[in-house]
Amino acid sequence: MVALPLSVLSVCTGNICRSPLVEQLLQARLGEAGVSAIVTSAGTRALVGHPMTPEAAGLAIRYGAAPQAHAATQLSRELIEAADLVLTATREHRSEVVSLYPRAARYAYTLNQFARLVAAIPPTPSAGPEAITTYLAEVSTTKGLTPPPHDAADDDIEDPYRQSEEIYAHVAHSIDRAVTQITAALAAAEMRR
């Protein structure tokens, strides 16, 4: 059962580009939507203690997150176990999450995969504080039933580290689109309470 607030963990490789961008945008959007959540991030090979890249930090602000300090954190079993929902940048990151904590297979998705799933599964009416828990369980049961993307790589978000501004912009746009979809779904589930 999800204890309020909802705990979301975002995962990428270095924890300086993609996952902190997801963390900051999702935290801002869920807060604006009235969904009680704590969003954190970590990296499978984190550059521990490093800030976000200037490009990612700038894009976070451009897409509506408040400026905030970030220090990269190494992914651990404890972080995964404490989360209600894990959103990864790629399928490889999801595999690493599940290898560290196999029970996470029920609640770990790539960001794009989760956005695709929640777009296909509108929340059903549910009462009480467990509305989001019920919705997350519904989404989990449909993992194998919802058609995959035409290209499996569409569930992955490219690593922009040391790449061009255009790549960063493309990545931020992809993250923003997924975060927008996820926020709408979780806010709708929260409204069912």
PDB file of C-alpha atoms in Angstrom:
ATOM      1  CA  MET A   1       0.000   0.000   0.000  1.00  0.00           C
ATOM      2  CA  VAL A   2       1.301   3.440  -0.914  1.00  0.00           C
ATOM      3  CA  ALA A   3       1.831   5.537   2.171  1.00  0.00           C
ATOM      4  CA  LEU A   4       1.064   9.189   1.609  1.00  0.00           C
ATOM      5  CA  PRO A   5       2.901  10.963   0.199  1.00  0.00           C
ATOM      6  CA  LEU A   6       3.590   8.884  -2.900  1.00  0.00           C
ATOM      7  CA  SER A   7       7.309   8.077  -3.201  1.00  0.00           C
ATOM      8  CA  VAL A   8       8.702   8.169  -6.762  1.00  0.00           C
ATOM      9  CA  LEU A   9      12.299   7.346  -7.693  1.00  0.00           C
ATOM     10  CA  SER A  10      13.739   8.396 -11.054  1.00  0.00           C
ATOM     11  CA  VAL A  11      16.809   6.534 -12.342  1.00  0.00           C
ATOM     12  CA  CYS A  12      19.388   7.104 -15.079  1.00  0.00           C
ATOM     13  CA  THR A  13      23.132   6.500 -15.335  1.00  0.00           C
ATOM     14  CA  GLY A  14      25.071   9.432 -13.875  1.00  0.00           C
ATOM     15  CA  ASN A  15      22.151  11.143 -12.090  1.00  0.00           C
ATOM     16  CA  ILE A  16      23.163  14.509 -13.516  1.00  0.00           C
ATOM     17  CA  CYS A  17      20.952  14.859 -16.631  1.00  0.00           C
ATOM     18  CA  ARG A  18      17.854  12.750 -17.233  1.00  0.00           C
ATOM     19  CA  SER A  19      16.791  11.484 -13.808  1.00  0.00           C
ATOM     20  CA  PRO A  20      17.157  14.810 -11.979  1.00  0.00           C
ATOM     21  CA  LEU A  21      15.262  16.493 -14.819  1.00  0.00           C
ATOM     22  CA  VAL A  22      12.452  13.942 -14.357  1.00  0.00           C
ATOM     23  CA  GLU A  23      12.666  14.413 -10.581  1.00  0.00           C
ATOM     24  CA  GLN A  24      12.365  18.191 -10.706  1.00  0.00           C
ATOM     25  CA  LEU A  25       9.664  18.348 -13.379  1.00  0.00           C
ATOM     26  CA  LEU A  26       7.555  15.589 -11.835  1.00  0.00           C
ATOM     27  CA  GLN A  27       7.864  17.095  -8.338  1.00  0.00           C
ATOM     28  CA  ALA A  28       6.801  20.518  -9.654  1.00  0.00           C
ATOM     29  CA  ARG A  29       3.909  19.195 -11.752  1.00  0.00           C
ATOM     30  CA  LEU A  30       2.544  16.832  -9.105  1.00  0.00           C
ATOM     31  CA  GLY A  31       2.691  19.655  -6.558  1.00  0.00           C
ATOM     32  CA  GLU A  32       0.791  21.969  -8.914  1.00  0.00           C
ATOM     33  CA  ALA A  33      -1.796  19.204  -9.459  1.00  0.00           C
ATOM     34  CA  GLY A  34      -2.278  18.698  -5.722  1.00  0.00           C
ATOM     35  CA  VAL A  35      -0.799  15.193  -5.636  1.00  0.00           C
ATOM     36  CA  SER A  36       1.167  14.590  -2.444  1.00  0.00           C
ATOM     37  CA  ALA A  37       4.461  13.093  -3.600  1.00  0.00           C
ATOM     38  CA  ILE A  38       8.155  13.029  -2.870  1.00  0.00           C
ATOM     39  CA  VAL A  39      10.235  12.534  -6.007  1.00  0.00           C
ATOM     40  CA  THR A  40      13.915  11.638  -5.780  1.00  0.00           C
ATOM     41  CA  SER A  41      16.519  10.410  -8.237  1.00  0.00           C
ATOM     42  CA  ALA A  42      19.617   8.238  -8.411  1.00  0.00           C
ATOM     43  CA  GLY A  43      22.070   6.851 -10.927  1.00  0.00           C
ATOM     44  CA  THR A  44      23.207   3.321 -11.703  1.00  0.00           C
ATOM     45  CA  ARG A  45      26.752   4.706 -12.039  1.00  0.00           C
ATOM     46  CA  ALA A  46      26.206   8.057 -10.378  1.00  0.00           C
ATOM     47  CA  LEU A  47      28.747  10.839 -10.423  1.00  0.00           C
ATOM     48  CA  VAL A  48      28.161  11.044  -6.683  1.00  0.00           C
ATOM     49  CA  GLY A  49      27.927  14.573  -5.347  1.00  0.00           C
ATOM     50  CA  HIS A  50      27.994  16.260  -8.772  1.00  0.00           C
ATOM     51  CA  PRO A  51      25.331  18.838  -9.664  1.00  0.00           C
ATOM     52  CA  MET A  52      23.061  18.618 -12.689  1.00  0.00           C
ATOM     53  CA  THR A  53      24.718  19.616 -15.915  1.00  0.00           C
ATOM     54  CA  PRO A  54      24.087  23.309 -16.652  1.00  0.00           C
ATOM     55  CA  GLU A  55      22.081  22.289 -19.737  1.00  0.00           C
ATOM     56  CA  ALA A  56      19.755  19.991 -17.760  1.00  0.00           C
ATOM     57  CA  ALA A  57      19.368  22.512 -14.919  1.00  0.00           C
ATOM     58  CA  GLY A  58      18.468  25.236 -17.421  1.00  0.00           C
ATOM     59  CA  LEU A  59      15.922  23.007 -19.116  1.00  0.00           C
ATOM     60  CA  ALA A  60      14.354  22.082 -15.769  1.00  0.00           C
ATOM     61  CA  ILE A  61      13.735  25.773 -15.097  1.00  0.00           C
ATOM     62  CA  ARG A  62      12.537  26.393 -18.658  1.00  0.00           C
ATOM     63  CA  TYR A  63       9.962  23.605 -18.286  1.00  0.00           C
ATOM     64  CA  GLY A  64       8.661  24.968 -14.992  1.00  0.00           C
ATOM     65  CA  ALA A  65      10.713  23.527 -12.135  1.00  0.00           C
ATOM     66  CA  ALA A  66      12.002  25.857  -9.447  1.00  0.00           C
ATOM     67  CA  PRO A  67      15.785  26.254  -9.396  1.00  0.00           C
ATOM     68  CA  GLN A  68      17.219  23.841  -6.858  1.00  0.00           C
ATOM     69  CA  ALA A  69      20.490  22.308  -5.830  1.00  0.00           C
ATOM     70  CA  HIS A  70      21.160  18.729  -6.864  1.00  0.00           C
ATOM     71  CA  ALA A  71      23.832  16.259  -5.804  1.00  0.00           C
ATOM     72  CA  ALA A  72      24.050  12.974  -7.687  1.00  0.00           C
ATOM     73  CA  THR A  73      23.217   9.876  -5.640  1.00  0.00           C
ATOM     74  CA  GLN A  74      24.160   6.244  -6.268  1.00  0.00           C
ATOM     75  CA  LEU A  75      21.233   3.864  -6.776  1.00  0.00           C
ATOM     76  CA  SER A  76      20.805   1.384  -3.935  1.00  0.00           C
ATOM     77  CA  ARG A  77      18.485  -1.437  -2.974  1.00  0.00           C
ATOM     78  CA  GLU A  78      17.225   0.695  -0.083  1.00  0.00           C
ATOM     79  CA  LEU A  79      16.169   3.546  -2.383  1.00  0.00           C
ATOM     80  CA  ILE A  80      14.313   1.127  -4.656  1.00  0.00           C
ATOM     81  CA  GLU A  81      12.648  -0.676  -1.766  1.00  0.00           C
ATOM     82  CA  ALA A  82      11.442   2.632  -0.274  1.00  0.00           C
ATOM     83  CA  ALA A  83       9.799   3.753  -3.543  1.00  0.00           C
ATOM     84  CA  ASP A  84       6.186   3.205  -4.555  1.00  0.00           C
ATOM     85  CA  LEU A  85       7.023   3.842  -8.212  1.00  0.00           C
ATOM     86  CA  VAL A  86      10.372   3.700 -10.035  1.00  0.00           C
ATOM     87  CA  LEU A  87      10.718   5.463 -13.391  1.00  0.00           C
ATOM     88  CA  THR A  88      13.881   4.809 -15.376  1.00  0.00           C
ATOM     89  CA  ALA A  89      15.400   6.500 -18.419  1.00  0.00           C
ATOM     90  CA  THR A  90      15.934   3.231 -20.312  1.00  0.00           C
ATOM     91  CA  ARG A  91      15.036  -0.456 -20.326  1.00  0.00           C
ATOM     92  CA  GLU A  92      18.610  -1.207 -19.244  1.00  0.00           C
ATOM     93  CA  HIS A  93      18.194   0.974 -16.153  1.00  0.00           C
ATOM     94  CA  ARG A  94      14.937  -0.811 -15.352  1.00  0.00           C
ATOM     95  CA  SER A  95      16.757  -4.152 -15.583  1.00  0.00           C
ATOM     96  CA  GLU A  96      19.428  -2.876 -13.194  1.00  0.00           C
ATOM     97  CA  VAL A  97      16.744  -1.722 -10.743  1.00  0.00           C
ATOM     98  CA  VAL A  98      15.060  -5.141 -10.821  1.00  0.00           C
ATOM     99  CA  SER A  99      18.386  -6.974 -10.460  1.00  0.00           C
ATOM    100  CA  LEU A 100      19.101  -4.973  -7.293  1.00  0.00           C
ATOM    101  CA  TYR A 101      15.599  -5.536  -5.904  1.00  0.00           C
ATOM    102  CA  PRO A 102      13.557  -8.168  -7.805  1.00  0.00           C
ATOM    103  CA  ARG A 103      10.240  -7.180  -6.173  1.00  0.00           C
ATOM    104  CA  ALA A 104      10.536  -3.850  -7.996  1.00  0.00           C
ATOM    105  CA  ALA A 105       9.509  -5.638 -11.200  1.00  0.00           C
ATOM    106  CA  ARG A 106       5.943  -4.845 -10.112  1.00  0.00           C
ATOM    107  CA  TYR A 107       6.461  -1.087  -9.877  1.00  0.00           C
ATOM    108  CA  ALA A 108       9.469  -0.210 -12.053  1.00  0.00           C
ATOM    109  CA  TYR A 109       8.939   1.105 -15.578  1.00  0.00           C
ATOM    110  CA  THR A 110      10.771   3.220 -18.062  1.00  0.00           C
ATOM    111  CA  LEU A 111       9.402   6.752 -17.977  1.00  0.00           C
ATOM    112  CA  ASN A 112       8.041   6.449 -21.512  1.00  0.00           C
ATOM    113  CA  GLN A 113       6.564   3.004 -20.810  1.00  0.00           C
ATOM    114  CA  PHE A 114       4.696   4.253 -17.744  1.00  0.00           C
ATOM    115  CA  ALA A 115       3.409   7.294 -19.650  1.00  0.00           C
ATOM    116  CA  ARG A 116       2.194   4.982 -22.440  1.00  0.00           C
ATOM    117  CA  LEU A 117       0.493   2.652 -19.956  1.00  0.00           C
ATOM    118  CA  VAL A 118      -1.297   5.385 -18.005  1.00  0.00           C
ATOM    119  CA  ALA A 119      -2.490   6.948 -21.266  1.00  0.00           C
ATOM    120  CA  ALA A 120      -4.171   3.631 -22.083  1.00  0.00           C
ATOM    121  CA  ILE A 121      -5.633   3.062 -18.601  1.00  0.00           C
ATOM    122  CA  PRO A 122      -7.711   5.893 -17.184  1.00  0.00           C
ATOM    123  CA  PRO A 123      -8.171   5.684 -13.414  1.00  0.00           C
ATOM    124  CA  THR A 124     -11.328   3.917 -12.291  1.00  0.00           C
ATOM    125  CA  PRO A 125     -13.410   5.363  -9.453  1.00  0.00           C
ATOM    126  CA  SER A 126     -11.877   4.528  -6.098  1.00  0.00           C
ATOM    127  CA  ALA A 127     -12.512   5.952  -2.668  1.00  0.00           C
ATOM    128  CA  GLY A 128     -10.213   6.620   0.211  1.00  0.00           C
ATOM    129  CA  PRO A 129      -6.527   7.294   0.648  1.00  0.00           C
ATOM    130  CA  GLU A 130      -5.612   4.191  -1.356  1.00  0.00           C
ATOM    131  CA  ALA A 131      -6.874   5.622  -4.672  1.00  0.00           C
ATOM    132  CA  ILE A 132      -3.381   6.022  -6.119  1.00  0.00           C
ATOM    133  CA  THR A 133      -2.364   2.620  -4.741  1.00  0.00           C
ATOM    134  CA  THR A 134      -5.320   1.050  -6.511  1.00  0.00           C
ATOM    135  CA  TYR A 135      -4.465   2.843  -9.723  1.00  0.00           C
ATOM    136  CA  LEU A 136      -0.775   1.815  -9.611  1.00  0.00           C
ATOM    137  CA  ALA A 137      -1.883  -1.799  -9.082  1.00  0.00           C
ATOM    138  CA  GLU A 138      -4.212  -1.538 -12.107  1.00  0.00           C
ATOM    139  CA  VAL A 139      -1.377  -0.208 -14.256  1.00  0.00           C
ATOM    140  CA  SER A 140       0.957  -2.974 -13.057  1.00  0.00           C
ATOM    141  CA  THR A 141      -1.494  -5.697 -14.078  1.00  0.00           C
ATOM    142  CA  THR A 142      -1.650  -4.340 -17.640  1.00  0.00           C
ATOM    143  CA  LYS A 143       2.108  -4.375 -18.337  1.00  0.00           C
ATOM    144  CA  GLY A 144       1.868  -7.418 -20.573  1.00  0.00           C
ATOM    145  CA  LEU A 145      -1.532  -6.548 -22.047  1.00  0.00           C
ATOM    146  CA  THR A 146      -0.869  -3.071 -23.423  1.00  0.00           C
ATOM    147  CA  PRO A 147       0.724  -3.184 -26.878  1.00  0.00           C
ATOM    148  CA  PRO A 148       4.424  -2.269 -26.860  1.00  0.00           C
ATOM    149  CA  PRO A 149       5.685   0.572 -29.013  1.00  0.00           C
ATOM    150  CA  HIS A 150       6.424  -0.237 -32.663  1.00  0.00           C
ATOM    151  CA  ASP A 151      10.130   0.188 -31.865  1.00  0.00           C
ATOM    152  CA  ALA A 152      11.121  -1.051 -28.381  1.00  0.00           C
ATOM    153  CA  ALA A 153      13.754   1.703 -28.223  1.00  0.00           C
ATOM    154  CA  ASP A 154      10.895   4.222 -28.041  1.00  0.00           C
ATOM    155  CA  ASP A 155      10.633   3.320 -24.357  1.00  0.00           C
ATOM    156  CA  ASP A 156      14.184   4.648 -23.854  1.00  0.00           C
ATOM    157  CA  ILE A 157      15.330   8.243 -23.407  1.00  0.00           C
ATOM    158  CA  GLU A 158      18.666   9.036 -25.026  1.00  0.00           C
ATOM    159  CA  ASP A 159      21.557  10.137 -22.805  1.00  0.00           C
ATOM    160  CA  PRO A 160      22.322  13.794 -23.584  1.00  0.00           C
ATOM    161  CA  TYR A 161      25.514  13.937 -21.494  1.00  0.00           C
ATOM    162  CA  ARG A 162      28.277  15.715 -23.446  1.00  0.00           C
ATOM    163  CA  GLN A 163      25.984  16.008 -26.456  1.00  0.00           C
ATOM    164  CA  SER A 164      24.647  19.000 -28.375  1.00  0.00           C
ATOM    165  CA  GLU A 165      22.038  21.484 -27.201  1.00  0.00           C
ATOM    166  CA  GLU A 166      19.694  19.949 -29.777  1.00  0.00           C
ATOM    167  CA  ILE A 167      19.982  16.519 -28.117  1.00  0.00           C
ATOM    168  CA  TYR A 168      19.354  18.073 -24.695  1.00  0.00           C
ATOM    169  CA  ALA A 169      16.312  19.904 -26.079  1.00  0.00           C
ATOM    170  CA  HIS A 170      14.954  16.702 -27.633  1.00  0.00           C
ATOM    171  CA  VAL A 171      15.480  14.774 -24.381  1.00  0.00           C
ATOM    172  CA  ALA A 172      13.819  17.514 -22.314  1.00  0.00           C
ATOM    173  CA  HIS A 173      10.847  17.591 -24.680  1.00  0.00           C
ATOM    174  CA  SER A 174      10.461  13.784 -24.385  1.00  0.00           C
ATOM    175  CA  ILE A 175      10.690  13.942 -20.607  1.00  0.00           C
ATOM    176  CA  ASP A 176       8.229  16.824 -20.447  1.00  0.00           C
ATOM    177  CA  ARG A 177       5.706  14.960 -22.603  1.00  0.00           C
ATOM    178  CA  ALA A 178       5.930  11.830 -20.412  1.00  0.00           C
ATOM    179  CA  VAL A 179       5.804  13.796 -17.147  1.00  0.00           C
ATOM    180  CA  THR A 180       2.736  15.686 -18.367  1.00  0.00           C
ATOM    181  CA  GLN A 181       0.927  12.417 -19.160  1.00  0.00           C
ATOM    182  CA  ILE A 182       1.918  10.816 -15.852  1.00  0.00           C
ATOM    183  CA  THR A 183       0.907  13.876 -13.843  1.00  0.00           C
ATOM    184  CA  ALA A 184      -2.506  13.986 -15.491  1.00  0.00           C
ATOM    185  CA  ALA A 185      -3.103  10.298 -14.718  1.00  0.00           C
ATOM    186  CA  LEU A 186      -1.948  10.469 -11.097  1.00  0.00           C
ATOM    187  CA  ALA A 187      -3.914  13.668 -10.519  1.00  0.00           C
ATOM    188  CA  ALA A 188      -7.030  11.990 -11.934  1.00  0.00           C
ATOM    189  CA  ALA A 189      -6.458   9.002  -9.632  1.00  0.00           C
ATOM    190  CA  GLU A 190      -5.997  11.356  -6.671  1.00  0.00           C
ATOM    191  CA  MET A 191      -9.269  13.119  -7.543  1.00  0.00           C
ATOM    192  CA  ARG A 192     -11.118   9.800  -7.178  1.00  0.00           C
ATOM    193  CA  ARG A 193     -10.453   9.823  -3.432  1.00  0.00           C
TER     194      ARG A 193
END
